[in-house]
Short mmCIF file of C-alpha atoms in Angstrom, two decimals:
data_model
loop_
_atom_site.label_atom_id
_atom_site.label_comp_id
_atom_site.label_asym_id
_atom_site.label_seq_id
_atom_site.Cartn_x
_atom_site.Cartn_y
_atom_site.Cartn_z
CA MET J 648 133.24 129.18 122.11
CA THR J 649 136.53 127.55 123.07
CA PHE J 650 138.88 128.37 125.93
CA GLN J 651 141.70 126.74 127.84
CA SER J 652 140.42 124.71 130.76
CA PRO J 653 142.32 125.24 134.00
CA LYS J 654 142.16 121.49 134.67
CA SER J 655 143.18 120.30 131.22
CA SER J 656 145.60 121.33 128.52
CA MET J 657 142.98 120.56 125.89
CA PRO J 658 140.43 123.20 124.82
CA VAL J 659 136.71 123.33 125.50
CA GLN J 660 134.09 124.07 122.86
CA HIS J 661 130.84 125.70 123.91
CA LEU J 662 127.86 124.32 121.98
CA GLN J 663 124.33 125.71 121.89
CA VAL J 664 122.18 122.61 122.42
CA TYR J 665 118.63 121.69 123.32
CA GLN J 666 117.80 119.10 125.92
CA ALA J 667 116.12 115.99 124.53
CA GLU J 668 112.93 116.84 126.45
CA ASP J 669 112.55 119.92 124.24
CA PHE J 670 112.22 117.79 121.09
CA ARG J 671 109.48 115.15 121.24
CA VAL J 672 107.63 112.83 118.87
CA ILE J 673 104.23 114.25 117.92
CA GLN J 674 103.37 111.54 115.41
CA GLY J 675 104.64 107.98 115.07
CA VAL J 676 105.41 104.83 117.02
CA ASN J 677 107.22 106.72 119.81
CA GLU J 678 104.58 109.45 120.13
CA GLY J 679 105.12 111.56 123.25
CA GLU J 680 108.69 110.42 123.83
CA ALA J 681 111.71 112.71 123.84
CA LEU J 682 114.54 112.31 121.36
CA GLY J 683 116.72 109.37 122.34
CA VAL J 684 119.92 107.67 121.27
CA ALA J 685 120.29 106.06 117.84
CA ASP J 686 119.28 102.61 119.10
CA ASP J 687 115.93 103.93 120.35
CA VAL J 688 114.70 106.29 117.61
CA LEU J 689 112.61 105.15 114.64
CA LEU J 690 112.56 106.41 111.08
CA GLU J 691 109.45 108.35 110.01
CA ASP J 692 108.61 109.46 113.55
CA VAL J 693 107.74 113.18 113.45
CA TYR J 694 109.27 115.47 116.08
CA SER J 695 108.47 119.02 117.15
CA LEU J 696 110.35 121.60 119.19
CA ARG J 697 108.61 122.57 122.44
CA PRO J 698 107.20 126.13 122.27
CA GLY J 699 109.46 128.47 124.17
CA ALA J 700 112.40 126.06 124.18
CA ARG J 701 115.75 127.82 124.11
CA PRO J 702 119.22 126.35 123.53
CA ARG J 703 121.62 126.23 126.45
CA ARG J 704 125.40 126.22 126.59
CA LEU J 705 127.08 122.83 126.82
CA ALA J 706 130.82 123.00 127.48
CA MET J 707 132.47 120.07 125.71
CA ARG J 708 136.08 119.40 126.62
CA TYR J 709 138.15 117.85 123.90
CA PRO J 710 139.64 114.47 124.77
CA GLU J 711 143.25 114.13 125.73
CA PRO J 712 145.19 112.40 122.91
CA ARG J 713 145.42 109.20 124.98
CA GLU J 714 141.62 109.05 125.37
CA GLY J 715 140.79 108.78 121.68
CA LEU J 716 137.35 109.12 120.12
CA ARG J 717 135.33 105.93 120.56
CA ARG J 718 131.70 105.15 121.01
CA PRO J 719 130.56 104.45 124.57
CA GLY J 720 131.00 100.90 125.76
CA PRO J 721 132.24 98.93 128.76
CA GLN J 722 135.82 98.76 127.46
CA SER J 723 136.07 102.11 125.65
CA PRO J 724 137.06 105.48 127.13
CA PRO J 725 134.78 108.51 126.68
CA ALA J 726 135.05 110.64 123.59
CA PHE J 727 134.67 113.93 125.44
CA ARG J 728 133.88 115.26 128.90
CA VAL J 729 131.62 118.02 130.18
CA GLY J 730 133.82 121.07 130.66
CA GLU J 731 133.83 123.78 133.28
CA ASP J 732 131.37 126.67 133.01
CA SER J 733 128.69 124.53 131.32
CA GLN J 734 125.01 125.38 131.77
CA LEU J 735 124.18 121.70 131.35
CA GLY J 736 125.70 118.57 132.82
CA GLU J 737 128.18 117.74 135.55
CA THR J 738 131.76 118.87 135.07
CA GLY J 739 133.97 115.90 134.22
CA HIS J 740 131.14 113.55 133.23
CA PRO J 741 131.78 111.54 130.04
CA LEU J 742 130.12 113.04 126.98
CA HIS J 743 129.59 110.80 123.94
CA LEU J 744 128.81 111.71 120.34
CA ASP J 745 126.06 109.19 119.54
CA ALA J 746 124.76 109.84 116.03
CA LEU J 747 123.96 112.20 113.20
CA LEU J 748 120.22 112.36 112.54
CA THR J 749 118.59 113.98 109.51
CA PHE J 750 115.07 115.38 109.74
CA MET J 751 112.81 116.67 106.96
CA ALA J 752 110.43 119.59 107.43
CA PRO J 753 107.03 119.72 105.67
CA HIS J 754 108.32 121.81 102.76
CA GLY J 755 111.28 119.55 102.07
CA GLU J 756 114.06 121.34 103.95
CA THR J 757 116.39 119.04 105.86
CA VAL J 758 118.01 119.69 109.23
CA GLU J 759 120.91 117.66 110.57
CA VAL J 760 121.14 117.10 114.31
CA LEU J 761 124.03 115.71 116.34
CA VAL J 762 123.02 113.70 119.41
CA LEU J 763 125.27 114.04 122.47
CA VAL J 764 124.89 111.78 125.50
CA GLU J 765 126.20 112.52 128.99
CA THR J 766 126.80 109.49 131.20
CA ASP J 767 127.41 109.37 134.93
CA THR J 768 130.33 107.70 136.70
CA ALA J 769 128.49 104.36 136.55
CA GLY J 770 128.09 104.60 132.78
CA MET J 771 124.33 105.27 132.90
CA ILE J 772 122.75 107.92 130.66
CA ALA J 773 122.35 111.12 132.66
CA ARG J 774 121.32 113.49 129.87
CA THR J 775 120.72 113.52 126.13
CA CYS J 776 121.15 116.71 124.11
CA LEU J 777 120.76 117.66 120.48
CA LEU J 778 122.96 120.05 118.52
CA PRO J 779 121.06 121.28 115.43
CA LEU J 780 123.32 122.17 112.51
CA ALA J 781 120.57 124.44 111.15
CA PRO J 782 117.84 126.34 113.01
CA LEU J 783 114.80 124.44 114.30
CA SER J 784 111.43 126.21 114.24
CA GLU J 785 108.58 125.89 116.71
CA LYS J 786 105.23 124.48 115.54
CA THR J 787 106.94 122.54 112.77
CA GLY J 788 106.97 118.78 112.34
CA TYR J 789 110.31 117.18 111.52
CA ALA J 790 110.24 113.63 110.16
CA LEU J 791 113.30 111.50 110.93
CA VAL J 792 114.67 110.29 107.60
CA THR J 793 118.21 109.02 108.31
CA ILE J 794 120.24 107.69 111.26
CA ASP J 795 124.01 107.76 110.77
CA ARG J 796 126.61 106.81 113.39
CA ASP J 797 129.55 106.79 110.98
CA GLN J 798 129.45 110.43 109.81
CA ALA J 799 128.69 112.09 113.16
CA LEU J 800 132.32 112.76 114.01
CA ALA J 801 133.05 114.26 110.60
CA ARG J 802 130.12 116.65 110.91
CA LEU J 803 131.19 117.66 114.40
CA ALA J 804 134.67 118.28 113.01
CA GLN J 805 133.22 120.69 110.45
CA THR J 806 131.57 122.76 113.19
CA ALA J 807 134.94 123.08 114.95
CA LEU J 808 136.98 124.03 111.88
CA VAL J 809 138.60 127.44 111.59
CA SER J 810 137.98 128.46 108.01
CA PHE J 811 138.47 131.38 105.63
CA SER J 812 135.98 132.11 102.86
CA ARG J 813 136.83 132.41 99.17
CA GLY J 814 138.50 135.72 98.35
CA THR J 815 140.22 136.19 101.71
CA ARG J 816 143.73 137.57 101.12
CA ILE J 817 146.54 135.83 103.00
CA THR J 818 149.94 137.46 103.61
CA MET J 819 152.76 135.48 102.01
CA ALA J 820 156.36 135.30 103.26
CA ASP J 821 157.39 137.88 100.63
CA GLY J 822 154.60 140.28 101.60
CA ARG J 823 152.24 139.54 98.70
CA GLN J 824 148.51 139.30 99.41
CA VAL J 825 147.12 136.15 97.77
CA PRO J 826 143.45 135.00 97.77
CA VAL J 827 143.11 131.84 99.83
CA GLU J 828 141.69 129.84 96.91
CA LYS J 829 144.91 130.47 94.94
CA LEU J 830 147.21 129.05 97.63
CA ARG J 831 148.87 125.68 97.13
CA PRO J 832 150.67 123.25 99.48
CA GLY J 833 154.33 124.22 99.59
CA ASP J 834 153.65 127.96 99.54
CA ARG J 835 155.53 129.97 102.16
CA ILE J 836 153.22 131.96 104.45
CA LEU J 837 154.15 134.65 106.96
CA THR J 838 153.42 133.63 110.56
CA ARG J 839 153.49 135.81 113.65
CA ASP J 840 155.70 133.61 115.83
CA SER J 841 157.61 131.32 113.46
CA GLY J 842 158.43 133.57 110.50
CA PRO J 843 157.90 132.10 107.00
CA GLN J 844 156.34 128.64 107.19
CA ILE J 845 155.44 126.08 104.55
CA LEU J 846 151.75 125.46 103.96
CA ARG J 847 151.27 121.69 104.29
CA TRP J 848 147.61 121.17 103.37
CA ILE J 849 144.50 123.08 102.30
CA GLY J 850 141.03 121.87 103.22
CA ARG J 851 138.02 122.94 101.20
CA GLN J 852 134.27 122.46 101.70
CA THR J 853 131.11 124.01 100.31
CA LEU J 854 128.45 124.06 103.03
CA ARG J 855 124.97 125.41 103.56
CA ALA J 856 125.40 128.78 105.26
CA VAL J 857 123.07 128.04 108.15
CA GLY J 858 123.37 127.57 111.89
CA ALA J 859 126.89 126.61 112.96
CA PHE J 860 128.16 127.17 109.40
CA ALA J 861 126.76 130.66 108.71
CA PRO J 862 129.82 132.86 108.05
CA ILE J 863 130.90 135.95 109.98
CA THR J 864 131.96 139.06 108.01
CA ILE J 865 134.10 141.77 109.57
CA ALA J 866 133.71 145.01 107.61
CA PRO J 867 136.83 146.77 106.25
CA GLY J 868 138.55 148.73 108.99
CA ALA J 869 136.41 147.32 111.81
CA LEU J 870 139.50 145.71 113.36
CA ASN J 871 142.01 147.62 111.23
CA ASN J 872 141.59 145.03 108.49
CA THR J 873 142.38 146.10 104.93
CA GLY J 874 139.35 144.44 103.35
CA PRO J 875 136.22 142.54 104.35
CA LEU J 876 137.14 139.38 106.24
CA THR J 877 134.66 136.50 106.08
CA LEU J 878 135.37 133.42 108.16
CA SER J 879 133.75 130.64 110.18
CA PRO J 880 132.11 131.48 113.54
CA ASN J 881 134.64 129.47 115.56
CA HIS J 882 137.65 131.16 114.00
CA ARG J 883 139.82 132.97 116.56
CA LEU J 884 141.60 136.28 115.91
CA PHE J 885 144.69 137.45 117.77
CA ILE J 886 144.67 141.06 118.94
CA TYR J 887 147.47 142.92 120.63
CA GLN J 888 146.13 145.81 122.69
CA ARG J 889 148.33 148.81 123.30
CA VAL J 890 145.85 149.65 126.06
CA ASP J 891 143.67 147.02 127.78
CA ARG J 892 140.40 148.82 127.04
CA LEU J 893 138.18 145.81 127.81
CA GLY J 894 139.82 145.12 131.15
CA ALA J 895 140.86 141.63 130.11
CA GLY J 896 143.98 141.69 132.25
CA SER J 897 146.19 140.98 129.24
CA ARG J 898 147.30 142.96 126.23
CA GLU J 899 147.40 139.83 124.09
CA VAL J 900 143.91 138.42 123.59
CA MET J 901 142.18 135.90 121.34
CA VAL J 902 138.61 136.59 120.24
CA ARG J 903 136.22 134.28 118.43
CA ALA J 904 134.60 135.77 115.33
CA GLY J 905 131.12 134.61 116.33
CA ASN J 906 131.40 136.50 119.63
CA LEU J 907 132.06 139.80 117.85
CA VAL J 908 128.76 140.00 115.94
CA ASN J 909 127.14 143.39 116.54
CA GLY J 910 124.83 143.68 113.52
CA THR J 911 126.76 146.58 112.00
CA SER J 912 130.53 146.25 111.56
CA VAL J 913 130.48 142.49 112.23
CA VAL J 914 127.56 140.47 110.88
CA GLN J 915 126.57 136.85 110.42
CA SER J 916 125.00 135.96 107.08
CA ALA J 917 122.68 132.96 106.81
CA GLY J 918 121.32 131.53 103.60
CA GLY J 919 122.73 130.00 100.44
CA PHE J 920 126.12 128.32 100.48
CA VAL J 921 129.60 129.26 101.63
CA GLU J 922 132.94 127.94 100.39
CA TYR J 923 135.38 127.45 103.25
CA PHE J 924 139.15 126.87 103.21
CA GLN J 925 141.39 125.60 106.05
CA LEU J 926 145.15 126.19 106.14
CA LEU J 927 147.38 123.66 107.90
CA PHE J 928 151.04 124.01 108.89
CA ASP J 929 153.43 121.74 110.77
CA LYS J 930 151.97 123.17 113.96
CA HIS J 931 149.30 125.62 115.09
CA GLU J 932 150.22 129.11 113.82
CA ILE J 933 149.01 132.70 113.76
CA ILE J 934 148.90 134.03 110.17
CA TYR J 935 147.56 137.23 108.60
CA ALA J 936 144.24 137.44 106.71
CA GLU J 937 143.22 140.84 105.35
CA GLY J 938 145.84 142.19 107.75
CA ILE J 939 144.29 140.58 110.84
CA ALA J 940 146.26 138.02 112.85
CA SER J 941 144.22 134.81 112.67
CA GLU J 942 144.79 131.22 113.75
CA SER J 943 145.48 128.37 111.35
CA LEU J 944 143.83 124.98 111.57
CA PHE J 945 144.72 123.00 114.69
CA VAL J 946 144.55 119.22 114.30
CA ASP J 947 143.13 117.66 117.45
CA MET J 948 140.92 114.66 118.16
CA THR J 949 137.89 116.61 116.93
CA THR J 950 139.15 118.04 113.63
CA ARG J 951 141.34 115.04 112.76
CA PRO J 952 138.62 113.26 110.68
CA ILE J 953 138.79 115.86 107.91
CA VAL J 954 142.59 115.75 107.49
CA PRO J 955 143.97 112.93 105.29
CA GLU J 956 146.01 110.37 107.23
CA GLU J 957 149.06 110.81 105.00
CA VAL J 958 149.05 114.54 105.83
CA GLN J 959 148.72 113.88 109.56
CA ALA J 960 151.70 111.52 109.44
CA ARG J 961 153.93 114.33 108.13
CA LEU J 962 152.96 116.89 110.76
CA LYS J 963 155.40 117.98 113.41
CA GLY J 964 154.69 119.45 116.82
CA ASP J 965 153.14 117.93 119.92
CA ALA J 966 149.41 118.11 119.11
CA ARG J 967 148.91 121.01 121.52
CA PRO J 968 147.10 124.24 120.68
CA LEU J 969 149.13 127.43 120.77
CA GLU J 970 148.55 129.80 123.65
CA ALA J 971 148.97 133.09 121.82
CA GLY J 972 146.92 135.11 124.26
CA LEU J 973 144.10 135.11 126.76
CA GLU J 974 140.82 134.09 125.11
CA LEU J 975 137.99 136.44 125.93
CA GLU J 976 134.66 134.95 126.99
CA ALA J 977 131.48 135.85 125.11
CA ALA J 978 130.27 137.91 128.08
CA GLU J 979 133.39 140.07 127.93
CA LEU J 980 132.57 140.93 124.30
CA SER J 981 128.85 141.51 124.78
CA ARG J 982 129.01 145.29 125.14
CA ALA J 983 127.85 147.17 122.06
CA ASP J 984 131.17 148.98 121.55
CA ALA J 985 133.44 145.94 122.04
CA VAL J 986 134.59 145.86 118.39
CA GLU J 987 135.31 149.58 118.36
CA LEU J 988 137.26 149.32 121.61
CA LEU J 989 139.36 146.48 120.19
CA ARG J 990 139.98 148.47 117.01
CA ARG J 991 141.18 151.48 118.94
CA ALA J 992 143.28 149.37 121.28
CA SER J 993 144.87 147.10 118.69
CA THR J 994 147.94 147.36 116.55
CA CYS J 995 149.30 145.05 113.91
#
C-alpha cells in the first residue's frame, strides 16, 4: 500500500516481505546460513522457508528526486528509506535494492525474489529482507539459479505500476468507451481535474498472474462500475463520498484495489498470465475506467525504468504525485462491508 508520508512529499509503498532469517540454505556450500546480499550468495545452494514464517509489512519511502536510485556505496546516496508505520526497520534508515534472485522449485517452477537491505547511519547492514514476486511454500527446496543486479529495479518498477487489464473500457474526451488495448498515443482522454488530455504513452506487459502481479477484479456494480474492472493490486481508485460512511474524515478518498478484496464482489485471481496496460499523461491524472475514477501512471524514481527516456523528456509537471483525496489505510478497509459502504456512499 502507498500513502503520503507526513515527513516527505514522496509516497511510501508497503511491501510484504520475509526477513532473511526466515529463508535459509538447507543444502549447499552455505548450509545453515540465511539469505544474504548478492556478493555472499552462491548459485545452486538450496533454500527453504522456515515453517510458520509469515511476511511482515515493510514501509519503503520513495526517494526524493535529488536522491536518485543508486546502489549502496561510500559516495552514493540511498535508493530508498524505511517509511513510517513499518513493521520492520527503523524509520528513516537507508533501504537499498540489492539484487533480483531467481530460484527453482523441485518441479521446475521458478520464483523471483527481490533482496532489500536496510543499513544503519554508519552504513552497516542492519537487516536483509526478501520480497518474493510469487508465493513461497514451506517444506520446499528452492535452488538459486540466477543472480541479477541489473534487472532488480525494473522488476520492482513492475510491482509498483498502476495497470489496467485488456478489455477495460476507458472514457474518451467525447464520451466514447474504448477498450484500453485499442488506445493510441495522441488520443484525447477525459480526466477528472484537467478536462480532455492527450495520452502520451502506453505501457504493455504480459506477466505471470502470481503474487504481486495477480490481478484484482471488481464485479459490475460493486463500486457503481458499468462493467467488470480488472487492474493491478497497487492501482488506486478515487471515490467521492456523499456521506463519510467509513469515518475517514474526508469525502474524497483514494483506495487501493488490493485492499478492497473481499472474496465476493472484489476478488484476486492467481494463475496463468495477465496482460497489463499503463496510461501516461503529461502529469498524474484521474481518468475513468468502466465508470470508476482511477489514477493514471505516475512516473517517479521507482517506475521510471519502464518508461522510455524519450517519453520522459517530453513530460511536463513537477514529478509530484497528485493529492486527489485522503488515501485509506488497509485497516480502514478491513471490515467485511467496506466495498458496499463505499458503493452506497459514492457518486460519479
